Amino acid sequence: MTKKQPNLREVSVGVVGLGLMGSSIVAALLIAGHQVKAIAAIPEDVEGADLRIEKQLRQCNEAGLVPYSPDVYAEQLTISVDYNELRNCAVVIECVLEKIEIKSSVYNKITAIVGAETVIASNTSAIPISELQTYVDKPARFLGIHWAEPATMTRFLEITCGKLTDPQYAQYIFRLAHRWGKEPTFLKMDIRGFITNRLMYAVYREIFYLIENGRATKEDLDKSFRYDAGSWMTLMGIFRRMDYMGLKDFALIINRLFPELSNSETVPPLMQEMVSRNARGVHNGKGLYPYSNGEAKEWDDAFADFNLKIHKLAAGYSAEKVREQTS
Amino acid sequence: MTKKQPNLREVSVGVVGLGLMGSSIVAALLIAGHQVKAIAAIPEDVEGADLRIEKQLRQCNEAGLVPYSPDVYAEQLTISVDYNELRNCAVVIECVLEKIEIKSSVYNKITAIVGAETVIASNTSAIPISELQTYVDKPARFLGIHWAEPATMTRFLEITCGKLTDPQYAQYIFRLAHRWGKEPTFLKMDIRGFITNRLMYAVYREIFYLIENGRATKEDLDKSFRYDAGSWMTLMGIFRRMDYMGLKDFALIINRLFPELSNSETVPPLMQEMVSRNARGVHNGKGLYPYSNGEAKEWDDAFADFNLKIHKLAAGYSAEKVREQTS
């Protein structure tokens, strides 16, 4: 990601939807070296889109991730409300609101312009790709490209096929994603909740169960993830960690523990209470924890700062790197 | 942990069992400033215990966590096979093998020597505290103090009460643990699997289910935890992350997703296969991933290195710190 690959200049990528996430994706694609056609799905999004994108580029420059200042990317970027700009794009990424009627209308506008081989992708994290692609002309070239925020700094990228997706398009994006500096994951089948989300909901089910039964406090449960799971997560992931621990007692503990885990299928009372209180966490000061004024901004800043540091830290420990060190 | 607190000098702490974990705990307690009575549960453990402890102390010194070289701690430390050394200890921590008959024999030897108010603790991660304490004379002063490796660098510490534990002893250890530089969690009730373990087994149940159903590869599942969950885990934990995300769609997604999560109560076939192959991961080259000779050592080194860096990184982001920054 830190190095421009000149031939990506010849690959135009479109992004439709220029909110926070869309702007962040535009910046990531510019840094990768693409020509980017940034289309505002709603006219108001043109306002400020240039500033949002510039801010992302500047942050990357200041953080030392890219050697160029934002103005270097100006000639690679077109911001517009006109879908005709997408005409020569090899890939178009949709990141508009998570509403099927809005998305399907956007797909119609895209497919009316682009060629039959243009890959069309959604950044959705809520709607199954198999469902979305039924609204797309030539659905074999439709897939999910799910980014994590900020798209310029995170290595995560989830590529998901729907039932009708031709895997060759996904393979093309998978290869391309490596040139974006990502460590993409590839979901052969559309699963509800995608990978991380789905695994995290397994955690949520159990963690609310522990809270409800008075086994531990929120603070303690958070600490155990921050300081214990956090001490190996970024280095190893799950299976590598099992190998590292020696695989010894897992089967034994599974036999004892699986039958005791929560199998709840309903919203935990604590979460239900949050919903009825219209709690929005840091964003409106009503959350699982108390928040004072301005704390949302502090957590934003802390997350941006942490994300950059963990990004740099993770870079030193790919499985390949660990192997190279002594080979 | 980086600063010696002189009055901890007057508090003697005993450690019984001087394997890798025990030696690491001894080093952590020395660094905290305690007088430490290190008792080898088996005579062979006396051999090399001083070197293991010295290595831990040297690593902390080299990493800049403590300003003193290992020899500074010599006069605080007694290594012996003689349980009489425990006589004046305020706390004795057992970290011998996870076998009840061994542990109960150790408890008998400890309680024969120490005073009635001496806190006796186990580092067990496998046996319920409520069960262990039935083997301890005056079980109200018995509890779990579960350390994460390396004890000198990790902030994690799990304090667990059993059914018979008087909470005042746990509170005493909880306060003390802060002076050890820990972020201790406090389990009011003994739960099978402790906190992190238990939450991770909820993840294991789902992740093997995804593998078995061909939804994603091991590599992809690991990536999603390393680069996605890993990008916020150490900063936020689970509940804080929910607040940060705005608590908006969780209830909605729970309703859709909980009913689809695995409720399996049995050992996954892939894990069963590992057991029957006597697979020990990096330790014998048979694991979920392939390993070449010497890779166990490489992962050890990488983990030690990573652990130090994530320890330093985490230190900058306690919830209190984030709040202080603008207050």
XYZ file of C-alpha atoms in Angstrom:
654
model
C 0.000 0.000 0.000
C 2.903 2.311 0.692
C 4.336 1.803 -2.790
C 2.624 2.956 -5.942
C 2.391 0.256 -8.551
C 2.377 2.179 -11.814
C 0.261 -0.250 -13.780
C -2.632 0.104 -11.344
C -2.868 3.600 -12.846
C -4.431 1.970 -15.853
C -7.130 0.333 -13.776
C -10.020 2.639 -12.985
C -12.063 1.808 -9.925
C -15.404 3.401 -9.122
C -16.788 4.058 -5.669
C -20.461 4.931 -5.272
C -21.382 6.505 -1.943
C -19.044 9.063 -0.414
C -19.879 8.995 3.260
C -17.152 8.293 5.810
C -16.550 4.731 4.686
C -16.775 5.533 0.975
C -14.317 8.410 1.316
C -11.964 6.163 3.214
C -12.165 3.516 0.465
C -11.522 6.171 -2.202
C -8.386 7.231 -0.338
C -7.199 3.620 -0.014
C -7.638 3.039 -3.759
C -5.833 6.274 -4.641
C -2.921 5.272 -2.441
C -2.840 1.873 -4.151
C -2.345 3.761 -7.412
C -5.742 3.491 -9.124
C -7.637 6.063 -11.076
C -10.700 6.532 -8.907
C -14.143 7.659 -10.034
C -15.938 8.743 -6.881
C -19.692 9.053 -7.350
C -21.946 10.701 -4.787
C -25.132 8.652 -4.518
C -26.922 11.621 -3.031
C -26.050 15.117 -4.303
C -25.289 16.430 -0.782
C -22.428 13.963 -0.531
C -20.450 15.852 -3.173
C -20.163 18.649 -0.643
C -17.223 17.908 1.559
C -16.287 14.633 -0.162
C -13.028 16.188 -1.371
C -12.237 17.331 2.177
C -13.056 13.917 3.675
C -10.834 12.173 1.127
C -8.054 14.716 1.558
C -8.185 14.273 5.333
C -7.700 10.513 4.961
C -4.784 11.022 2.578
C -3.193 13.591 4.862
C -3.467 11.304 7.888
C -1.708 8.536 5.985
C 1.008 10.916 4.919
C 1.487 12.273 8.449
C 1.555 8.759 9.839
C 4.342 7.855 7.448
C 2.280 5.250 5.591
C 2.623 7.069 2.273
C 5.371 9.412 1.117
C 3.068 11.724 -0.870
C 0.987 14.667 0.209
C -2.737 14.640 -0.730
C -2.348 16.940 -3.774
C -0.254 14.300 -5.568
C -3.414 12.219 -5.928
C -5.554 15.025 -7.382
C -5.150 14.008 -11.010
C -6.074 10.399 -10.241
C -9.395 11.400 -8.708
C -12.745 12.429 -10.185
C -15.612 13.350 -7.854
C -19.025 13.567 -9.458
C -22.746 12.868 -9.261
C -22.670 11.590 -12.855
C -22.662 7.782 -13.162
C -21.284 8.169 -16.718
C -17.872 8.642 -15.122
C -17.935 4.917 -14.294
C -17.878 3.943 -17.990
C -14.327 2.543 -18.084
C -14.113 1.179 -14.570
C -12.882 -2.388 -14.112
C -14.415 -2.488 -10.636
C -17.190 -0.474 -9.006
C -17.666 -0.616 -5.242
C -20.996 0.395 -3.769
C -21.058 1.718 -0.237
C -24.378 3.403 0.235
C -26.932 2.915 3.044
C -27.835 -0.638 4.099
C -31.257 -0.496 2.456
C -32.083 -2.881 -0.367
C -34.237 -0.390 -2.286
C -31.446 2.196 -2.287
C -28.780 -0.335 -3.234
C -30.821 -1.892 -6.051
C -31.473 1.530 -7.538
C -27.726 2.236 -7.424
C -26.981 -1.106 -9.137
C -29.371 -0.222 -11.942
C -27.566 3.052 -12.512
C -24.173 1.331 -12.481
C -25.076 -1.531 -14.823
C -26.642 0.913 -17.286
C -23.185 2.417 -17.811
C -20.426 -0.125 -17.225
C -19.337 -3.017 -19.442
C -20.545 -6.590 -18.954
C -17.225 -7.657 -17.409
C -17.005 -4.874 -14.853
C -16.938 -6.322 -11.341
C -19.621 -4.783 -9.147
C -19.192 -5.100 -5.413
C -20.950 -4.072 -2.231
C -19.321 -3.043 1.029
C -22.388 -4.291 2.911
C -21.945 -5.924 6.279
C -25.648 -6.492 6.830
C -27.310 -7.891 3.695
C -26.390 -11.283 2.202
C -24.575 -11.016 -1.139
C -26.803 -13.767 -2.569
C -29.780 -11.559 -1.882
C -28.241 -8.332 -3.202
C -27.052 -9.883 -6.437
C -30.592 -10.746 -7.478
C -30.935 -7.015 -8.136
C -27.889 -6.842 -10.415
C -27.811 -7.375 -14.162
C -25.330 -10.195 -14.910
C -25.070 -11.230 -11.232
C -22.062 -13.533 -11.815
C -19.782 -10.474 -11.564
C -21.290 -9.278 -8.295
C -19.621 -9.938 -4.940
C -18.944 -8.490 -1.505
C -15.847 -6.429 -0.721
C -16.158 -5.618 2.933
C -13.682 -3.059 4.270
C -12.808 -2.222 7.835
C -12.462 1.363 8.911
C -10.210 3.204 8.255
C -9.833 1.540 4.853
C -6.454 3.197 4.364
C -4.883 1.575 7.423
C -6.598 -1.719 8.197
C -5.317 -4.877 6.533
C -8.642 -6.587 6.802
C -10.751 -7.110 3.666
C -13.516 -9.689 3.345
C -14.297 -10.905 -0.170
C -17.597 -12.781 -0.326
C -19.232 -14.704 -3.142
C -22.985 -14.980 -3.451
C -24.741 -18.057 -4.824
C -24.583 -16.658 -8.358
C -21.049 -15.262 -8.254
C -18.553 -16.683 -10.740
C -15.434 -17.335 -8.573
C -13.117 -15.971 -11.263
C -14.268 -12.446 -10.443
C -13.632 -13.035 -6.771
C -10.168 -14.393 -7.563
C -9.425 -11.278 -9.574
C -10.388 -9.055 -6.630
C -8.471 -11.316 -4.242
C -5.271 -10.832 -6.250
C -5.909 -7.122 -6.632
C -6.510 -6.755 -2.886
C -2.991 -7.950 -2.149
C -1.745 -5.060 -4.237
C -3.859 -2.761 -2.081
C -1.783 -3.920 0.886
C -4.587 -6.034 2.307
C -4.652 -9.498 3.851
C -7.948 -10.432 2.243
C -10.121 -13.290 3.382
C -12.138 -15.184 0.832
C -15.586 -16.553 1.650
C -16.545 -19.266 -0.743
C -20.121 -19.042 0.359
C -22.211 -16.235 1.583
C -22.733 -16.678 5.292
C -24.982 -14.593 7.397
C -22.908 -12.219 9.444
C -19.648 -12.709 7.530
C -16.662 -14.119 9.357
C -15.623 -11.783 12.132
C -19.141 -10.607 12.840
C -20.376 -14.151 13.099
C -17.597 -15.222 15.453
C -18.078 -12.113 17.545
C -21.797 -12.827 17.917
C -20.846 -16.202 19.364
C -18.851 -14.200 21.921
C -21.765 -11.796 22.523
C -24.110 -14.696 23.219
C -21.825 -16.022 25.924
C -20.712 -12.692 27.381
C -24.270 -11.463 27.976
C -25.050 -14.826 29.525
C -22.173 -14.355 31.990
C -23.370 -10.841 32.821
C -26.968 -11.943 33.314
C -25.870 -14.670 35.673
C -23.745 -12.321 37.732
C -20.550 -14.219 36.993
C -18.424 -11.183 36.218
C -18.732 -7.456 35.610
C -18.627 -5.668 32.236
C -15.328 -4.119 33.236
C -13.774 -7.498 34.009
C -15.069 -9.095 30.850
C -13.622 -6.264 28.797
C -10.309 -6.521 30.601
C -10.088 -10.227 29.898
C -10.432 -9.585 26.181
C -8.170 -6.545 26.133
C -5.280 -7.966 28.096
C -5.574 -11.721 27.695
C -7.075 -12.469 24.262
C -5.546 -9.194 23.039
C -2.073 -10.372 23.972
C -2.016 -12.961 21.159
C -4.945 -12.142 18.848
C -3.149 -9.933 16.355
C -0.126 -12.199 16.289
C -1.823 -15.543 15.864
C -5.558 -15.690 15.283
C -7.458 -18.717 16.575
C -6.080 -21.870 14.956
C -2.461 -20.762 15.058
C -2.923 -20.080 18.749
C -4.219 -23.636 19.273
C -1.130 -25.008 17.546
C 1.048 -22.771 19.690
C -0.639 -23.929 22.893
C 0.034 -27.508 21.820
C -3.544 -28.685 21.104
C -3.352 -30.674 24.303
C -6.379 -30.170 26.466
C -8.776 -28.636 23.944
C -10.824 -31.783 23.296
C -11.058 -32.452 27.022
C -12.222 -28.934 27.811
C -14.621 -28.882 24.840
C -16.357 -31.946 26.271
C -16.800 -30.204 29.598
C -17.462 -26.676 28.368
C -19.529 -26.799 25.151
C -22.582 -28.214 26.974
C -22.397 -25.299 29.433
C -22.241 -22.506 26.848
C -25.268 -20.363 26.158
C -27.516 -21.450 23.286
C -29.742 -18.389 23.571
C -31.631 -17.316 20.462
C -33.048 -14.093 21.836
C -31.856 -10.561 22.464
C -30.291 -10.355 25.957
C -32.327 -8.234 28.413
C -29.442 -5.788 28.851
C -29.294 -5.187 25.101
C -33.092 -4.925 24.929
C -32.946 -2.262 27.618
C -30.365 -0.320 25.576
C -32.675 -0.417 22.566
C -35.657 0.865 24.533
C -33.523 3.676 25.975
C -32.410 4.599 22.456
C -28.855 4.167 23.677
C -26.205 4.992 21.079
C -23.134 4.473 23.236
C -20.443 7.120 22.897
C -22.558 8.915 20.302
C -25.321 10.089 22.614
C -23.759 9.452 25.991
C -26.094 6.532 26.731
C -24.223 3.286 26.634
C -23.159 0.180 28.480
C -20.635 2.493 30.124
C -21.252 6.136 31.099
C -19.844 8.823 28.796
C -19.265 12.486 29.353
C -19.446 15.167 26.688
C -16.755 14.952 24.089
C -15.832 11.377 24.867
C -16.997 10.196 21.456
C -14.289 12.352 19.900
C -11.700 11.026 22.366
C -12.522 7.420 21.473
C -12.393 8.306 17.788
C -8.947 9.783 18.241
C -7.770 6.888 20.390
C -9.061 4.364 17.862
C -7.401 6.125 14.919
C -4.151 6.305 16.836
C -4.331 2.713 18.075
C -5.306 1.437 14.666
C -2.245 2.952 13.084
C 0.018 1.465 15.742
C -1.508 -2.011 15.634
C -1.298 -1.871 11.836
C 2.434 -1.243 12.058
C 2.848 -3.832 14.782
C 0.957 -6.514 12.845
C 3.088 -5.880 9.773
C 6.086 -7.386 11.522
C 4.419 -10.718 12.229
C 2.874 -12.326 9.183
C 3.185 -16.117 9.343
C 5.523 -15.885 6.373
C 7.728 -13.344 8.165
C 8.049 -15.509 11.236
C 9.157 -18.347 8.993
C 11.571 -16.198 6.995
C 13.366 -15.029 10.112
C 15.341 -18.231 10.430
C 15.161 -19.690 6.949
C 5.414 -3.106 37.947
C 8.270 -0.967 36.719
C 8.642 0.780 40.063
C 9.693 -0.899 43.264
C 7.375 -0.107 46.124
C 9.586 -0.402 49.216
C 6.875 -1.535 51.591
C 6.126 -4.612 49.488
C 9.572 -5.692 50.707
C 7.937 -6.479 53.991
C 5.388 -8.774 52.381
C 6.726 -12.245 51.698
C 5.033 -14.230 48.958
C 5.559 -17.929 48.410
C 5.445 -19.716 45.082
C 5.251 -23.512 45.010
C 6.160 -25.110 41.700
C 9.056 -23.686 39.712
C 8.359 -24.753 36.143
C 8.156 -22.160 33.387
C 5.032 -20.517 34.744
C 6.133 -20.643 38.372
C 9.515 -19.117 37.526
C 7.777 -16.394 35.581
C 5.488 -15.632 38.557
C 8.488 -15.535 40.893
C 10.158 -12.976 38.619
C 6.992 -10.860 38.472
C 6.715 -10.835 42.279
C 10.389 -9.935 42.691
C 9.985 -7.041 40.270
C 6.935 -5.894 42.240
C 9.235 -5.685 45.259
C 8.248 -8.705 47.346
C 10.429 -11.070 49.275
C 9.806 -14.313 47.414
C 10.081 -17.837 48.814
C 10.290 -20.111 45.791
C 9.610 -23.740 46.640
C 10.339 -26.568 44.218
C 7.492 -29.082 44.479
C 9.705 -31.745 42.956
C 13.443 -31.762 43.827
C 14.492 -31.691 40.151
C 12.886 -28.278 39.786
C 15.507 -26.695 42.043
C 17.984 -27.383 39.278
C 17.819 -24.556 36.821
C 15.112 -22.616 38.696
C 17.586 -19.826 39.389
C 18.498 -19.671 35.699
C 14.859 -19.631 34.608
C 14.062 -16.821 37.033
C 17.202 -14.909 36.088
C 16.316 -15.203 32.393
C 12.900 -13.668 33.035
C 14.430 -10.832 35.029
C 17.074 -10.207 32.376
C 14.474 -10.081 29.605
C 12.506 -7.462 31.540
C 15.637 -5.453 32.098
C 16.671 -5.650 28.440
C 13.167 -4.711 27.361
C 13.330 -1.597 29.514
C 10.498 -2.694 31.789
C 12.691 -2.600 34.882
C 15.809 -0.538 35.539
C 17.603 -3.228 37.535
C 19.753 -6.137 36.455
C 18.828 -9.604 37.794
C 21.460 -9.641 40.568
C 19.694 -6.750 42.333
C 16.894 -9.159 43.219
C 19.164 -11.870 44.660
C 18.685 -10.907 48.282
C 14.890 -10.858 47.915
C 14.796 -14.438 46.677
C 15.028 -17.804 48.417
C 14.897 -20.993 46.343
C 14.393 -24.189 48.294
C 12.677 -27.566 48.561
C 11.877 -26.852 52.204
C 8.284 -25.759 52.836
C 9.400 -24.267 56.165
C 10.592 -21.257 54.156
C 6.915 -20.354 53.664
C 6.417 -19.740 57.384
C 6.029 -15.934 57.225
C 4.394 -15.633 53.849
C 1.252 -13.503 53.561
C 0.367 -15.221 50.293
C 1.372 -18.578 48.814
C 0.693 -19.300 45.140
C 0.591 -22.883 43.964
C 1.463 -23.587 40.337
C 2.145 -27.287 40.108
C 0.687 -29.813 37.646
C -3.063 -29.785 36.981
C -3.666 -32.961 38.984
C -5.864 -32.866 42.076
C -3.846 -35.466 44.005
C -0.621 -33.491 43.479
C -2.222 -30.181 44.332
C -3.947 -31.479 47.469
C -0.685 -32.916 48.739
C 0.975 -29.536 48.156
C -1.840 -27.773 50.059
C -1.311 -30.078 53.025
C 2.365 -29.197 53.107
C 1.613 -25.475 52.841
C -1.105 -25.363 55.509
C 1.089 -27.347 57.913
C 3.514 -24.408 57.917
C 1.760 -21.090 57.261
C -0.488 -19.071 59.576
C -4.277 -19.282 59.520
C -4.573 -15.935 57.735
C -2.137 -16.697 54.928
C -3.891 -16.525 51.566
C -3.391 -19.702 49.566
C -4.003 -19.496 45.841
C -3.835 -21.721 42.809
C -2.766 -20.700 39.318
C -4.988 -23.438 37.881
C -6.792 -22.844 34.631
C -8.375 -26.278 34.553
C -9.819 -27.224 37.942
C -12.664 -25.291 39.613
C -11.563 -23.338 42.687
C -14.628 -24.602 44.581
C -13.384 -28.132 44.061
C -9.738 -27.435 44.921
C -10.553 -25.611 48.116
C -12.202 -28.684 49.619
C -8.650 -29.994 49.990
C -7.429 -26.927 51.895
C -7.488 -26.416 55.637
C -9.447 -23.180 56.341
C -10.764 -22.956 52.775
C -12.112 -19.389 53.209
C -8.587 -18.078 52.466
C -8.217 -20.111 49.297
C -8.793 -18.595 45.830
C -7.602 -18.630 42.221
C -4.892 -16.292 40.950
C -4.590 -17.116 37.294
C -1.632 -15.554 35.506
C -0.972 -15.231 31.798
C 2.435 -16.003 30.399
C 4.880 -14.290 30.638
C 3.742 -13.207 34.109
C 6.297 -10.385 34.089
C 4.835 -8.675 31.028
C 1.136 -9.472 30.719
C -1.357 -7.233 32.476
C -3.916 -9.974 32.735
C -4.650 -11.570 36.101
C -7.822 -13.481 36.943
C -8.828 -13.609 40.604
C -11.472 -16.236 41.265
C -13.444 -17.037 44.399
C -14.670 -20.525 45.140
C -17.936 -21.249 46.961
C -16.170 -21.211 50.324
C -13.894 -18.225 49.723
C -14.307 -15.230 52.027
C -14.333 -12.264 49.610
C -12.111 -10.188 51.903
C -9.133 -12.345 50.919
C -9.934 -11.854 47.253
C -10.215 -8.105 47.788
C -6.808 -8.095 49.430
C -5.272 -9.871 46.432
C -7.191 -7.595 44.050
C -5.634 -4.505 45.649
C -2.219 -6.128 45.779
C -2.440 -7.106 42.101
C -2.714 -3.465 41.086
C 0.616 -2.902 42.797
C 2.001 -5.754 40.686
C 1.128 -3.675 37.608
C -1.806 -5.888 36.686
C -5.291 -5.090 35.450
C -6.910 -7.845 37.490
C -10.347 -9.234 36.818
C -12.422 -10.424 39.723
C -14.741 -13.412 39.385
C -17.343 -13.387 42.094
C -18.222 -16.956 41.350
C -16.230 -19.856 40.161
C -17.180 -20.536 36.551
C -16.005 -23.425 34.525
C -13.421 -22.232 32.080
C -12.796 -18.826 33.660
C -13.558 -15.725 31.645
C -11.350 -15.596 28.575
C -11.256 -19.347 28.163
C -14.998 -19.563 28.327
C -15.543 -16.802 25.789
C -12.928 -18.294 23.501
C -14.647 -21.675 23.600
C -17.778 -19.936 22.336
C -15.600 -18.800 19.425
C -14.147 -22.297 18.945
C -17.617 -23.807 18.752
C -18.572 -21.472 15.927
C -15.226 -21.453 14.091
C -15.082 -25.251 13.784
C -18.672 -25.189 12.604
C -17.710 -22.764 9.819
C -14.756 -24.961 8.847
C -16.830 -28.135 8.836
C -19.400 -26.523 6.596
C -16.788 -25.307 4.134
C -17.670 -21.667 4.689
C -14.102 -20.415 4.976
C -10.549 -21.689 5.327
C -8.464 -21.826 8.493
C -6.195 -19.174 7.029
C -9.085 -16.807 6.361
C -10.633 -17.343 9.760
C -7.313 -16.575 11.415
C -6.860 -13.475 9.299
C -10.270 -12.181 10.259
C -9.362 -12.381 13.925
C -5.836 -11.067 13.495
C -6.616 -8.066 11.342
C -10.252 -7.277 12.082
C -11.003 -8.223 15.698
C -7.335 -7.571 16.476
C -7.617 -3.986 15.283
C -9.785 -2.979 18.269
C -9.561 -5.829 20.800
C -6.674 -4.532 22.904
C -8.022 -0.985 22.825
C -11.635 -1.647 23.708
C -12.723 -5.125 24.688
C -16.268 -6.216 23.864
C -18.740 -3.892 25.590
C -16.714 -0.742 25.005
C -16.581 -1.665 21.337
C -20.376 -1.959 21.248
C -20.698 1.516 22.738
C -18.186 2.812 20.204
C -20.100 1.253 17.307
C -23.218 2.985 18.579
C -25.239 -0.054 19.769
C -27.436 0.444 16.752
C -27.992 -2.782 14.878
C -26.916 -5.294 17.505
C -30.407 -6.328 18.620
C -31.517 -6.665 15.011
C -28.544 -8.818 14.072
C -28.831 -10.892 17.262
C -32.382 -11.810 16.297
C -31.181 -12.999 12.913
C -27.863 -14.521 13.897
C -28.191 -16.213 17.320
C -30.568 -18.884 15.945
C -27.980 -19.723 13.271
C -24.987 -20.130 15.581
C -23.677 -23.568 16.402
C -25.009 -25.184 19.588
C -22.723 -28.186 19.288
C -21.875 -30.045 22.493
C -19.318 -32.412 21.032
C -15.676 -32.312 19.984
C -15.421 -31.162 16.340
C -14.211 -33.912 13.950
C -11.137 -31.865 13.012
C -10.131 -31.587 16.671
C -10.880 -35.277 17.236
C -8.560 -36.110 14.344
C -5.797 -34.014 15.920
C -6.214 -35.946 19.182
C -5.984 -39.309 17.443
C -2.856 -38.172 15.558
C -1.327 -37.074 18.858
C -0.890 -33.653 17.304
C 0.873 -31.137 19.522
C 0.991 -28.235 17.080
C 4.286 -26.365 16.922
C 5.701 -28.682 19.584
C 5.839 -31.843 17.506
C 5.294 -30.430 14.035
C 1.794 -31.915 13.786
C -0.813 -29.203 13.932
C -3.685 -27.472 12.240
C -0.961 -25.841 10.151
C 2.251 -27.529 8.964
C 5.457 -26.751 10.870
C 9.063 -27.245 9.982
C 11.860 -27.967 12.434
C 12.636 -25.124 14.743
C 9.401 -23.291 14.134
C 8.304 -23.792 17.747
C 11.262 -21.684 18.810
C 10.444 -19.040 16.190
C 6.880 -18.749 17.459
C 8.129 -18.553 21.030
C 10.417 -15.710 20.089
C 7.753 -13.956 18.058
C 5.254 -14.285 20.913
C 7.692 -12.942 23.503
C 8.535 -10.038 21.234
C 4.923 -9.313 20.317
C 3.796 -9.612 23.898
C 6.235 -6.964 25.005
C 5.138 -4.606 22.254
C 1.417 -5.079 22.806
C 2.023 -4.632 26.532
C 3.591 -1.259 25.867
C 0.935 -0.349 23.331
C -1.935 -1.265 25.676
C -0.434 0.837 28.450
C -1.249 3.998 26.519
C -4.955 3.270 26.254
C -6.577 2.485 29.586
C -10.130 3.829 29.725
C -8.927 6.211 32.405
C -6.101 7.485 30.188
C -8.424 8.153 27.290
C -10.602 10.162 29.648
C -7.668 12.017 31.199
C -6.397 13.185 27.851
C -8.979 15.926 27.614
C -10.014 16.399 31.221
